[in-house]
Short mmCIF file of C-alpha atoms and ligand atoms in Angstrom, two decimals:
data_model
loop_
_atom_site.label_atom_id
_atom_site.label_comp_id
_atom_site.label_asym_id
_atom_site.label_seq_id
_atom_site.Cartn_x
_atom_site.Cartn_y
_atom_site.Cartn_z
CA MET A 15 93.50 -88.01 -77.04
CA ALA A 16 92.49 -89.34 -80.41
CA TYR A 17 94.87 -89.60 -83.32
CA LYS A 18 94.14 -88.65 -86.92
CA LYS A 19 95.10 -90.23 -90.18
CA ASN A 20 98.75 -89.61 -91.14
CA ASP A 21 99.78 -88.71 -87.56
CA HIS A 22 103.13 -90.15 -86.56
CA VAL A 23 103.32 -91.86 -83.17
CA THR A 24 105.97 -93.62 -81.17
CA VAL A 25 104.66 -96.75 -79.54
CA THR A 26 105.96 -99.78 -77.69
CA ILE A 27 104.36 -103.03 -78.81
CA GLU A 28 103.03 -105.02 -75.86
CA ASP A 29 100.88 -107.69 -77.40
CA ILE A 30 100.09 -109.62 -80.58
CA GLY A 31 96.66 -109.39 -82.18
CA SER A 32 94.77 -112.36 -83.54
CA GLU A 33 95.99 -111.58 -87.09
CA GLY A 34 99.62 -111.28 -85.94
CA GLU A 35 99.67 -107.48 -85.81
CA GLY A 36 101.50 -105.67 -83.00
CA ILE A 37 99.35 -103.98 -80.35
CA GLY A 38 100.51 -100.99 -78.34
CA ARG A 39 98.95 -98.26 -76.26
CA VAL A 40 99.57 -94.51 -76.14
CA ASP A 41 97.58 -92.39 -73.66
CA GLY A 42 94.91 -95.09 -73.35
CA PHE A 43 94.57 -95.22 -77.14
CA THR A 44 95.10 -98.65 -78.73
CA LEU A 45 97.19 -98.98 -81.87
CA PHE A 46 97.28 -101.98 -84.17
CA VAL A 47 100.53 -101.97 -86.10
CA LYS A 48 101.01 -104.54 -88.83
CA ASP A 49 104.57 -105.95 -89.05
CA ALA A 50 105.54 -104.66 -85.59
CA VAL A 51 106.75 -107.36 -83.23
CA VAL A 52 105.91 -107.65 -79.54
CA GLY A 53 108.75 -105.90 -77.65
CA ASP A 54 109.53 -103.42 -80.47
CA THR A 55 109.42 -99.67 -80.00
CA VAL A 56 108.42 -98.25 -83.35
CA GLU A 57 107.47 -95.13 -85.17
CA ALA A 58 104.14 -95.70 -86.89
CA LYS A 59 101.85 -93.70 -89.14
CA ILE A 60 98.10 -93.80 -88.51
CA VAL A 61 96.20 -95.11 -91.52
CA LYS A 62 92.72 -95.41 -90.05
CA SER A 63 91.51 -93.90 -86.81
CA LYS A 64 88.50 -94.61 -84.61
CA LYS A 65 87.43 -93.18 -81.26
CA SER A 66 89.63 -95.29 -79.02
CA TYR A 67 91.82 -97.23 -81.42
CA ALA A 68 93.61 -96.91 -84.75
CA TYR A 69 95.39 -98.95 -87.37
CA ALA A 70 98.90 -97.82 -88.12
CA ARG A 71 101.68 -98.63 -90.56
CA LEU A 72 105.15 -99.46 -89.34
CA GLU A 73 107.50 -96.67 -90.48
CA LYS A 74 110.66 -97.26 -88.50
CA ILE A 75 111.86 -99.61 -85.81
CA LEU A 76 113.33 -97.40 -83.08
CA GLU A 77 114.28 -100.24 -80.78
CA ALA A 78 114.05 -103.81 -82.00
CA SER A 79 112.39 -106.43 -79.84
CA PRO A 80 114.61 -109.20 -78.45
CA PHE A 81 112.11 -111.59 -80.08
CA ARG A 82 112.63 -110.09 -83.53
CA VAL A 83 114.42 -112.24 -86.10
CA GLU A 84 115.60 -111.44 -89.61
CA PRO A 85 112.83 -112.83 -91.85
CA PRO A 86 114.46 -115.00 -94.51
CA CYS A 87 111.79 -114.27 -97.11
CA PRO A 88 112.21 -110.88 -98.79
CA PHE A 89 108.45 -110.72 -99.48
CA HIS A 90 107.21 -111.43 -95.97
CA ARG A 91 105.71 -107.96 -95.45
CA GLN A 92 103.70 -107.80 -98.67
CA CYS A 93 102.73 -111.47 -98.89
CA GLY A 94 99.50 -112.53 -97.24
CA GLY A 95 100.90 -115.89 -96.18
CA CYS A 96 103.28 -115.31 -93.26
CA GLN A 97 102.15 -112.81 -90.64
CA LEU A 98 104.66 -113.87 -87.97
CA GLN A 99 107.91 -114.36 -89.86
CA ALA A 100 109.71 -111.56 -88.01
CA LEU A 101 108.92 -113.16 -84.65
CA SER A 102 111.17 -115.95 -83.36
CA TYR A 103 109.57 -119.37 -83.81
CA GLU A 104 109.56 -120.00 -80.05
CA LYS A 105 107.61 -116.80 -79.50
CA GLN A 106 105.22 -117.75 -82.29
CA LEU A 107 104.42 -120.94 -80.40
CA GLU A 108 103.90 -119.00 -77.18
CA PHE A 109 101.59 -116.62 -79.03
CA LYS A 110 99.56 -119.53 -80.40
CA GLU A 111 99.22 -121.18 -77.01
CA ARG A 112 98.15 -117.92 -75.48
CA LYS A 113 95.60 -117.36 -78.21
CA ILE A 114 94.05 -120.78 -77.52
CA ARG A 115 94.08 -120.14 -73.77
CA ASN A 116 92.57 -116.65 -74.09
CA ASN A 117 89.79 -117.81 -76.38
CA LEU A 118 88.85 -120.63 -74.02
CA ILE A 119 88.72 -118.19 -71.12
CA ARG A 120 87.08 -115.22 -72.87
CA ILE A 121 84.75 -116.93 -75.32
CA GLY A 122 84.29 -120.30 -73.63
CA GLY A 123 83.97 -118.87 -70.13
CA PHE A 124 86.36 -121.45 -68.65
CA GLU A 125 88.35 -120.66 -65.51
CA GLU A 126 91.98 -119.72 -66.05
CA THR A 127 93.34 -122.28 -63.61
CA TYR A 128 91.14 -124.98 -65.13
CA VAL A 129 92.38 -124.25 -68.65
CA ASP A 130 95.98 -124.27 -67.41
CA GLN A 131 95.48 -127.65 -65.77
CA CYS A 132 94.14 -129.16 -69.00
CA MET A 133 96.69 -127.67 -71.39
CA GLU A 134 99.50 -129.89 -72.60
CA PRO A 135 102.55 -128.27 -74.22
CA ILE A 136 101.99 -127.20 -77.81
CA LEU A 137 103.45 -129.49 -80.49
CA GLY A 138 105.80 -127.22 -82.42
CA MET A 139 107.67 -127.99 -85.60
CA GLU A 140 111.25 -129.11 -85.48
CA LYS A 141 111.94 -127.41 -88.82
CA PRO A 142 109.42 -124.66 -89.49
CA TRP A 143 110.49 -124.14 -93.14
CA ARG A 144 109.60 -125.96 -96.36
CA TYR A 145 106.95 -127.88 -94.49
CA ARG A 146 104.05 -127.59 -96.93
CA ASN A 147 103.28 -130.44 -99.33
CA LYS A 148 100.94 -128.32 -101.44
CA ALA A 149 101.07 -124.90 -103.05
CA GLN A 150 98.69 -123.13 -105.40
CA TYR A 151 100.27 -120.33 -107.38
CA PRO A 152 98.15 -117.77 -109.21
CA VAL A 153 99.49 -116.79 -112.65
CA GLY A 154 99.22 -113.22 -113.95
CA LYS A 155 101.14 -110.28 -115.33
CA ASP A 156 103.23 -107.60 -113.70
CA ARG A 157 103.03 -103.89 -114.61
CA GLU A 158 105.40 -104.37 -117.55
CA GLY A 159 103.28 -107.18 -118.91
CA ASN A 160 105.67 -109.99 -117.96
CA ILE A 161 104.10 -113.29 -116.98
CA ILE A 162 104.57 -113.93 -113.28
CA THR A 163 103.53 -116.35 -110.61
CA GLY A 164 103.73 -116.13 -106.83
CA PHE A 165 101.33 -115.28 -104.04
CA TYR A 166 98.58 -112.80 -103.41
CA ALA A 167 99.49 -109.77 -101.32
CA GLY A 168 97.56 -109.68 -98.04
CA ARG A 169 93.80 -109.15 -98.57
CA THR A 170 94.18 -108.48 -102.31
CA HIS A 171 94.47 -110.33 -105.59
CA ASN A 172 97.69 -108.56 -106.60
CA ILE A 173 100.31 -111.16 -107.34
CA ILE A 174 103.75 -110.80 -105.78
CA ALA A 175 106.20 -112.55 -108.08
CA ASN A 176 107.91 -115.23 -106.02
CA THR A 177 108.66 -118.72 -107.24
CA ASN A 178 110.63 -119.61 -104.12
CA CYS A 179 108.25 -119.57 -101.17
CA LEU A 180 110.20 -120.85 -98.18
CA LEU A 181 107.24 -122.78 -96.81
CA GLY A 182 106.94 -124.90 -99.94
CA ALA A 183 109.01 -127.72 -101.41
CA GLU A 184 112.35 -126.78 -102.92
CA GLU A 185 111.36 -128.32 -106.28
CA ASN A 186 108.49 -125.85 -106.76
CA GLN A 187 110.78 -123.11 -108.04
CA GLU A 188 112.26 -125.08 -110.93
CA ILE A 189 108.86 -126.48 -111.91
CA LEU A 190 107.31 -123.02 -111.93
CA GLU A 191 110.17 -121.66 -113.97
CA ILE A 192 109.81 -124.40 -116.57
CA ILE A 193 106.14 -123.47 -116.93
CA LEU A 194 106.75 -119.70 -117.04
CA GLU A 195 109.50 -120.14 -119.63
CA HIS A 196 107.20 -122.28 -121.72
CA MET A 197 104.49 -119.66 -121.51
CA CYS A 198 106.86 -116.86 -122.56
CA LYS A 199 108.41 -118.82 -125.39
CA ASN A 200 105.05 -119.82 -126.82
CA LYS A 201 103.24 -116.56 -126.06
CA ILE A 202 100.71 -118.32 -123.83
CA SER A 203 98.49 -115.88 -121.96
CA ALA A 204 97.92 -115.66 -118.23
CA TYR A 205 94.36 -115.43 -116.95
CA ASP A 206 93.10 -111.95 -116.18
CA GLU A 207 90.47 -111.85 -113.44
CA ALA A 208 89.19 -108.46 -114.57
CA THR A 209 88.31 -109.59 -118.10
CA GLY A 210 87.98 -113.35 -117.69
CA GLU A 211 90.41 -113.72 -120.64
CA GLY A 212 93.70 -115.60 -120.77
CA LEU A 213 94.58 -119.28 -120.46
CA VAL A 214 96.64 -120.16 -117.38
CA ARG A 215 94.94 -119.40 -114.05
CA HIS A 216 96.80 -121.33 -111.37
CA ILE A 217 99.54 -123.90 -110.95
CA LEU A 218 99.01 -126.49 -108.24
CA ILE A 219 102.03 -128.47 -107.07
CA ARG A 220 101.86 -131.28 -104.56
CA LYS A 221 104.70 -133.37 -103.25
CA SER A 222 104.53 -136.46 -101.12
CA PHE A 223 107.23 -136.16 -98.48
CA THR A 224 107.28 -139.92 -97.96
CA SER A 225 107.35 -141.21 -101.55
CA GLY A 226 108.93 -138.07 -103.06
CA GLU A 227 106.30 -138.16 -105.82
CA ILE A 228 105.37 -134.82 -107.39
CA MET A 229 102.09 -133.75 -108.96
CA VAL A 230 101.54 -130.69 -111.12
CA CYS A 231 98.08 -129.52 -112.09
CA LEU A 232 97.58 -126.61 -114.47
CA VAL A 233 94.30 -124.80 -113.96
CA LEU A 234 93.27 -123.56 -117.38
CA ASN A 235 90.53 -121.32 -118.66
CA ASN A 236 89.67 -123.31 -121.76
CA LYS A 237 86.65 -125.34 -122.57
CA MET A 238 87.21 -128.73 -124.10
CA THR A 239 84.62 -129.08 -126.77
CA ASN A 240 86.03 -131.60 -129.19
CA MET A 241 86.93 -134.33 -126.76
CA SER A 242 84.41 -136.28 -124.76
CA HIS A 243 85.00 -137.48 -121.23
CA GLU A 244 84.76 -141.11 -122.34
CA LYS A 245 87.59 -140.64 -124.75
CA MET A 246 89.78 -138.95 -122.15
CA GLU A 247 89.17 -141.72 -119.67
CA SER A 248 89.85 -144.51 -122.08
CA VAL A 249 93.11 -142.84 -123.05
CA SER A 250 94.08 -142.44 -119.39
CA ASP A 251 93.34 -146.06 -118.56
CA LYS A 252 96.08 -147.33 -120.84
CA GLY A 253 98.63 -145.64 -118.65
CA GLU A 254 100.65 -144.39 -121.62
CA LYS A 255 102.88 -141.37 -121.39
CA PRO A 256 101.75 -138.89 -122.52
CA LEU A 257 98.18 -139.98 -122.03
CA CYS A 258 96.58 -137.23 -123.94
CA THR A 259 96.96 -136.25 -127.53
CA TYR A 260 94.76 -133.20 -127.24
CA GLU A 261 96.55 -129.91 -126.82
CA PHE A 262 95.19 -128.10 -123.80
CA ILE A 263 98.13 -125.74 -124.00
CA PRO A 264 100.30 -124.83 -127.00
CA GLU A 265 103.37 -127.03 -127.54
CA GLN A 266 102.07 -129.29 -124.80
CA GLY A 267 104.36 -132.16 -125.80
CA GLU A 268 107.43 -130.05 -125.21
CA LEU A 269 106.17 -128.86 -121.82
CA LEU A 270 105.33 -132.42 -120.77
CA TRP A 271 108.71 -133.62 -121.92
CA ARG A 272 110.45 -131.00 -119.79
CA LEU A 273 108.28 -131.64 -116.75
CA GLY A 274 108.68 -135.37 -117.25
CA GLN A 275 112.47 -135.03 -117.05
CA PHE A 276 112.08 -133.73 -113.54
CA ASP A 277 113.05 -136.25 -110.84
CA ASN A 278 110.03 -137.84 -109.20
CA MET A 279 107.50 -136.21 -111.50
CA THR A 280 104.56 -138.60 -111.21
CA SER A 281 101.46 -136.81 -112.37
CA VAL A 282 100.68 -133.88 -114.64
CA SER A 283 97.08 -132.90 -115.10
CA VAL A 284 94.85 -130.13 -116.30
CA SER A 285 91.89 -128.76 -114.43
CA VAL A 286 89.46 -126.84 -116.59
CA ASN A 287 87.98 -123.82 -114.84
CA THR A 288 86.14 -121.32 -117.03
CA ASP A 289 84.07 -119.80 -114.23
CA ARG A 290 84.54 -116.18 -113.17
CA THR A 291 85.06 -117.06 -109.53
CA ASN A 292 87.64 -117.11 -106.76
CA VAL A 293 87.42 -120.88 -106.57
CA ILE A 294 90.78 -122.11 -107.79
CA MET A 295 90.16 -125.60 -109.09
CA GLY A 296 87.67 -126.61 -111.76
CA LYS A 297 85.59 -129.73 -111.27
CA GLU A 298 87.08 -131.73 -114.16
CA ILE A 299 90.60 -133.10 -114.03
CA TYR A 300 92.38 -134.57 -117.05
CA THR A 301 95.58 -136.48 -116.44
CA ILE A 302 97.90 -135.61 -119.33
CA TRP A 303 101.08 -137.34 -118.18
CA GLY A 304 101.79 -140.16 -115.76
CA SER A 305 99.44 -141.25 -113.06
CA PRO A 306 96.26 -139.51 -111.82
CA THR A 307 97.41 -139.61 -108.18
CA ILE A 308 100.47 -139.52 -105.97
CA SER A 309 100.75 -141.68 -102.89
CA ASP A 310 101.70 -140.66 -99.39
CA VAL A 311 102.17 -142.57 -96.15
CA ILE A 312 101.10 -141.32 -92.72
CA HIS A 313 102.77 -142.97 -89.72
CA MET A 314 101.36 -143.12 -86.23
CA ARG A 315 103.47 -141.94 -83.34
CA ASP A 316 103.31 -142.76 -79.66
CA MET A 317 102.49 -139.41 -78.10
CA THR A 318 102.88 -140.72 -74.56
CA LYS A 319 106.62 -141.40 -75.05
CA GLU A 320 109.45 -138.94 -75.24
CA GLY A 321 110.36 -137.92 -78.78
CA PHE A 322 107.06 -139.38 -80.03
CA PRO A 323 108.53 -142.53 -81.63
CA PHE A 324 106.79 -144.26 -84.54
CA THR A 325 104.50 -147.09 -83.48
CA GLY A 326 104.97 -149.04 -86.70
CA ARG A 327 101.39 -148.41 -87.79
CA GLU A 328 101.02 -146.62 -91.08
CA LEU A 329 98.47 -146.01 -93.78
CA THR A 330 98.87 -145.17 -97.46
CA PHE A 331 96.74 -142.55 -99.14
CA HIS A 332 96.36 -141.78 -102.82
CA ILE A 333 95.87 -138.09 -103.45
CA SER A 334 94.36 -136.54 -106.55
CA PRO A 335 94.45 -132.82 -107.40
CA LEU A 336 91.00 -132.28 -105.85
CA SER A 337 91.48 -134.30 -102.63
CA PHE A 338 91.52 -132.49 -99.34
CA TYR A 339 94.73 -133.51 -97.62
CA GLN A 340 96.46 -131.90 -94.67
CA VAL A 341 99.27 -129.65 -95.94
CA ASN A 342 101.87 -130.25 -93.25
CA PRO A 343 102.67 -133.96 -93.32
CA VAL A 344 105.05 -134.02 -90.34
CA GLN A 345 102.65 -132.21 -88.02
CA THR A 346 99.69 -134.17 -89.38
CA GLU A 347 101.24 -137.26 -87.81
CA MET A 348 101.41 -135.41 -84.48
CA LEU A 349 97.83 -134.20 -84.81
CA TYR A 350 96.31 -137.54 -85.76
CA SER A 351 98.40 -139.43 -83.20
CA THR A 352 97.22 -137.08 -80.46
CA ALA A 353 93.60 -137.50 -81.58
CA LEU A 354 94.08 -141.27 -81.44
CA GLU A 355 95.71 -141.06 -78.01
CA TYR A 356 92.81 -138.96 -76.69
CA ALA A 357 90.25 -141.40 -78.11
CA GLU A 358 91.68 -144.09 -75.73
CA LEU A 359 90.62 -146.97 -77.93
CA THR A 360 91.00 -150.61 -76.91
CA GLY A 361 89.54 -152.34 -79.95
CA GLN A 362 86.01 -152.63 -78.55
CA GLU A 363 84.67 -149.18 -79.32
CA THR A 364 82.18 -147.75 -81.74
CA VAL A 365 83.32 -144.37 -83.02
CA TRP A 366 81.84 -141.60 -85.20
CA ASP A 367 84.32 -139.42 -87.09
CA LEU A 368 82.47 -136.28 -88.19
CA TYR A 369 83.93 -134.01 -90.92
CA CYS A 370 86.13 -136.93 -91.93
CA GLY A 371 87.42 -135.67 -95.31
CA ILE A 372 89.09 -138.56 -97.17
CA GLY A 373 88.91 -140.68 -94.03
CA THR A 374 92.43 -140.18 -92.75
CA ILE A 375 91.55 -139.95 -89.04
CA SER A 376 88.73 -142.51 -89.44
CA LEU A 377 91.08 -145.15 -90.80
CA PHE A 378 93.58 -144.71 -87.99
CA LEU A 379 90.74 -144.96 -85.48
CA ALA A 380 89.47 -148.09 -87.26
CA GLY A 381 92.75 -149.87 -86.52
CA SER A 382 92.01 -149.62 -82.79
CA ALA A 383 88.20 -149.70 -82.68
CA LYS A 384 85.38 -152.14 -83.33
CA LYS A 385 83.69 -149.90 -85.88
CA VAL A 386 84.09 -146.38 -87.23
CA TYR A 387 81.43 -144.29 -89.01
CA GLY A 388 82.69 -141.31 -91.00
CA VAL A 389 80.57 -138.36 -92.16
CA GLU A 390 81.67 -135.82 -94.76
CA VAL A 391 79.80 -133.38 -96.99
CA VAL A 392 81.95 -133.73 -100.16
CA PRO A 393 80.89 -136.86 -102.11
CA GLN A 394 84.27 -137.21 -103.86
CA ALA A 395 86.03 -137.21 -100.49
CA ILE A 396 83.80 -140.07 -99.32
CA GLU A 397 84.63 -142.00 -102.50
CA ASP A 398 88.31 -141.44 -101.68
CA ALA A 399 87.71 -142.51 -98.07
CA ARG A 400 86.13 -145.81 -99.18
CA GLU A 401 88.94 -146.38 -101.66
CA ASN A 402 91.53 -145.60 -98.97
CA ALA A 403 89.86 -148.08 -96.62
CA ARG A 404 89.94 -150.77 -99.30
CA ARG A 405 93.54 -150.04 -100.23
CA ASN A 406 94.63 -150.35 -96.60
CA GLY A 407 92.58 -153.50 -96.02
CA ILE A 408 90.26 -151.83 -93.51
CA THR A 409 86.78 -153.34 -93.36
CA ASN A 410 85.37 -151.85 -90.16
CA ALA A 411 84.91 -148.28 -91.42
CA GLU A 412 81.72 -147.08 -93.05
CA PHE A 413 81.20 -143.67 -94.62
CA PHE A 414 78.20 -141.41 -95.14
CA VAL A 415 77.91 -138.41 -97.45
CA GLY A 416 76.14 -135.39 -96.00
CA LYS A 417 76.33 -132.58 -93.54
CA ALA A 418 77.17 -133.67 -90.03
CA GLU A 419 74.31 -131.52 -88.73
CA GLU A 420 71.88 -133.41 -90.98
CA VAL A 421 73.23 -136.96 -91.10
CA LEU A 422 73.61 -137.28 -87.34
CA PRO A 423 70.19 -135.91 -86.24
CA GLU A 424 68.41 -137.79 -89.05
CA PHE A 425 70.07 -141.01 -88.02
CA TYR A 426 69.38 -140.38 -84.36
CA ASN A 427 65.72 -139.58 -84.89
CA ARG A 428 65.10 -142.46 -87.27
CA VAL A 429 66.89 -145.20 -85.38
CA GLY A 430 66.14 -143.75 -81.95
CA GLN A 431 62.44 -143.96 -82.67
CA LEU A 432 62.60 -147.44 -84.13
CA GLY A 433 64.29 -148.80 -81.12
CA GLU A 434 62.62 -146.90 -78.28
CA GLY A 435 64.53 -147.65 -75.16
CA VAL A 436 67.49 -149.06 -77.05
CA ASP A 437 70.58 -148.48 -75.05
CA ARG A 438 74.01 -149.92 -74.62
CA SER A 439 72.93 -152.40 -71.98
CA SER A 440 70.20 -153.87 -74.18
CA GLY A 441 72.97 -154.95 -76.54
CA SER A 442 70.74 -154.83 -79.59
CA GLY A 443 73.42 -154.78 -82.25
CA ASP A 444 74.98 -152.16 -84.46
CA ASN A 445 72.20 -149.59 -84.33
CA ALA A 446 72.35 -149.38 -80.57
CA ASP A 447 76.11 -148.91 -80.71
CA MET A 448 75.77 -146.27 -83.39
CA LEU A 449 73.12 -144.48 -81.35
CA HIS A 450 75.30 -144.42 -78.29
CA PRO A 451 78.90 -144.63 -79.49
CA ASP A 452 81.86 -144.74 -77.16
CA VAL A 453 83.69 -141.91 -78.85
CA ILE A 454 82.80 -139.09 -81.27
CA VAL A 455 85.66 -137.35 -83.09
CA VAL A 456 84.96 -134.03 -84.83
CA ASP A 457 87.28 -132.02 -87.09
CA PRO A 458 85.12 -129.20 -88.47
CA PRO A 459 86.18 -126.31 -90.71
CA ARG A 460 86.85 -122.89 -89.15
CA LYS A 461 83.24 -122.08 -88.47
CA GLY A 462 83.06 -124.98 -86.02
CA CYS A 463 80.15 -127.38 -85.45
CA ASP A 464 76.55 -126.57 -86.18
CA GLU A 465 74.22 -126.44 -83.17
CA ALA A 466 72.14 -129.34 -84.49
CA CYS A 467 75.31 -131.41 -84.64
CA LEU A 468 76.32 -130.52 -81.09
CA SER A 469 72.89 -131.17 -79.62
CA THR A 470 72.70 -134.59 -81.27
CA MET A 471 76.18 -135.42 -80.00
CA LEU A 472 74.92 -134.62 -76.51
CA LYS A 473 71.92 -136.91 -76.95
CA MET A 474 74.15 -139.73 -78.14
CA LYS A 475 76.08 -139.51 -74.86
CA PRO A 476 79.47 -140.83 -75.98
CA LYS A 477 81.92 -141.43 -73.15
CA ARG A 478 84.50 -139.26 -74.87
CA ILE A 479 84.52 -136.53 -77.48
CA VAL A 480 87.74 -135.67 -79.29
CA TYR A 481 87.42 -132.22 -80.83
CA VAL A 482 90.09 -131.31 -83.43
CA SER A 483 89.84 -127.62 -84.30
CA CYS A 484 91.56 -125.17 -86.61
CA ASP A 485 89.99 -122.12 -84.94
CA SER A 486 90.14 -121.80 -81.18
CA ALA A 487 87.41 -119.11 -81.13
CA THR A 488 84.68 -121.36 -82.55
CA LEU A 489 86.16 -124.24 -80.57
CA ALA A 490 85.68 -122.28 -77.33
CA ARG A 491 82.06 -121.54 -78.26
CA ASP A 492 81.36 -125.23 -79.00
CA LEU A 493 83.16 -126.52 -75.90
CA ARG A 494 80.92 -124.28 -73.80
CA VAL A 495 77.83 -125.96 -75.31
CA LEU A 496 79.27 -129.44 -74.77
CA CYS A 497 80.29 -128.67 -71.19
CA ASP A 498 76.88 -127.17 -70.37
CA GLY A 499 75.47 -130.41 -71.77
CA GLY A 500 77.36 -132.64 -69.33
CA TYR A 501 80.95 -132.91 -70.56
CA GLU A 502 84.23 -131.93 -68.96
CA VAL A 503 87.30 -130.79 -70.83
CA LYS A 504 90.17 -133.07 -69.81
CA LYS A 505 93.00 -132.24 -72.20
CA ILE A 506 93.85 -129.45 -74.60
CA ARG A 507 96.86 -129.52 -76.89
CA GLY A 508 97.91 -127.09 -79.60
CA CYS A 509 99.62 -128.45 -82.70
CA ASP A 510 101.35 -126.01 -85.02
CA MET A 511 100.60 -127.00 -88.59
CA PHE A 512 101.14 -123.53 -90.07
CA GLY A 513 104.40 -122.01 -88.81
CA HIS A 514 104.79 -118.25 -89.49
CA SER A 515 101.05 -117.79 -89.95
CA CYS A 516 98.59 -117.00 -87.14
CA HIS A 517 96.73 -120.27 -87.49
CA CYS A 518 96.96 -123.15 -85.09
CA GLU A 519 95.25 -126.51 -84.65
CA VAL A 520 94.04 -127.67 -81.25
CA ILE A 521 93.08 -131.15 -80.06
CA ASN A 522 90.74 -131.52 -77.10
CA LEU A 523 89.54 -134.43 -75.04
CA LEU A 524 86.15 -134.17 -73.38
CA GLN A 525 84.71 -136.75 -71.05
CA ARG A 526 81.13 -137.26 -69.96
CA ALA A 527 80.91 -136.08 -66.39
CA GLU A 528 80.10 -138.74 -63.77
CA GLY A 529 76.40 -139.33 -63.33
CA LYS A 530 75.37 -137.41 -66.47
N1 SAH B 1369 89.53 -134.83 -90.77
C1 SAH B 1369 89.88 -134.59 -92.14
C2 SAH B 1369 89.23 -133.34 -92.76
C3 SAH B 1369 89.21 -132.11 -91.94
S1 SAH B 1369 88.80 -130.63 -92.81
C4 SAH B 1369 91.39 -134.53 -92.32
O1 SAH B 1369 92.13 -134.43 -91.35
O2 SAH B 1369 91.87 -134.61 -93.43
C5 SAH B 1369 87.08 -130.48 -92.55
C6 SAH B 1369 86.24 -131.32 -93.47
O3 SAH B 1369 84.87 -131.06 -93.15
C7 SAH B 1369 86.40 -131.02 -94.95
O4 SAH B 1369 86.66 -132.23 -95.60
C8 SAH B 1369 85.03 -130.46 -95.37
O5 SAH B 1369 84.66 -130.83 -96.67
C9 SAH B 1369 84.11 -131.07 -94.35
N2 SAH B 1369 82.87 -130.35 -94.04
C10 SAH B 1369 82.63 -129.02 -94.07
N3 SAH B 1369 81.40 -128.75 -93.61
C11 SAH B 1369 80.83 -129.93 -93.29
C12 SAH B 1369 79.56 -130.31 -92.75
N4 SAH B 1369 78.64 -129.39 -92.48
N5 SAH B 1369 79.32 -131.62 -92.51
C13 SAH B 1369 80.26 -132.55 -92.81
N6 SAH B 1369 81.47 -132.26 -93.32
C14 SAH B 1369 81.76 -130.97 -93.56
#
């Protein structure tokens, strides 16, 4: 029997969909019910019906699941950020592990028992709240015309007013309220996407959990015409506070004074973005108070020991408003330390780190390898990577700007042809090592690795590949290619960087099969 729009159904939720929605079946008909938790029996109203399945809205919980918890955030249902808040954190971790496992089996075509043998227990968070070091708040107006900031409702650009997101740092609320108050008092407009008018678009706040330093960046829709870049930079170089005499925003001095009173405020900047786009940050950043960056320390942990104790190795990174930097600092240490463990470095190895961002993983690898080569498409990130290497006294890491699927094949074809027959045993220097590295680490965005990248990796025949992934579906697809090309998956470990959302990172170790 098919159901029609607006029909009411009673359904028991048996599974969790990839977006966190509850899945239940009635008479062979599949229902996807947002906000229903596995184990619930609910009354739901059909909102969209197809031949054998339908999407439904949760109307009433008839019998609550034993895995249901009271979500602490009052906005969890509207907000697009947390899809799993009503599910106990333990069950969330189970769901994430199962999602990884299912994708490897269904998409990757790996045997169930084989996947189970390789899987190590997921690395969950000890405290799954207030874990994010970065938040970007859109600024707009509510129906009454009041200036608000918060988060977009799921799949829309409607702002839900909420200055106290429970995933973000506690300080965010007070900082946001200082800015909103300043806007109200001085009649400063919020940006309106529909018209492209209005000044304040977004507020970015970053906090280093190790140094405590806080950075605020206001994304503004105004074009600086009467101040050249040179002038801005020369003002910034003096390190005076405030650095900037130009008013980007009315009564700027007063706003900076208030923000500057805030404990640990280290950097206030403006990003100019006048484009009618969904991209949040503009390309130009002007530091208007304090320093242009905040600094953060990442510590290595020993993942082979109970409790994952610190090894004493650490690196310092300077982060600017535009830098890509992992958002969950505690779990980042787990992720990177696992990647390093899987790389099994002894100090003698040559390693490629593809999709290296600002070189965070590369620099940890460099501490235990002979040489590391990083590849990243964003030029600014590579500048940051080189600067981070210098700052941490690392001299055996080299970085290339470009797409992994272009840099790697180009290098392979050029050098491979020059040195026909060059291989590890011929010992002909750096090029030979680069051509046939010991380890390749990849950490691609959600869409995974390009085919040209994978096929070149196969030709380079590293002993080990460490694949760090933020999407187990594309991971499964890529692992299939690598395994068909002569590799074996040895270890798989989930690492929860995004508690209460459906996302999960996975680290994998692949080894070249004997005789390949
Ligand atoms: N390993 C880094 C970054 C991971 S995010 C870290 O942990 O911080 C993925 C990175 O891949 C981003 O920095 C992104 O800019 C970069 N990227 C995206 N597509 C790419 C491509 N085709 N080639 C190289 N890098 C790419």
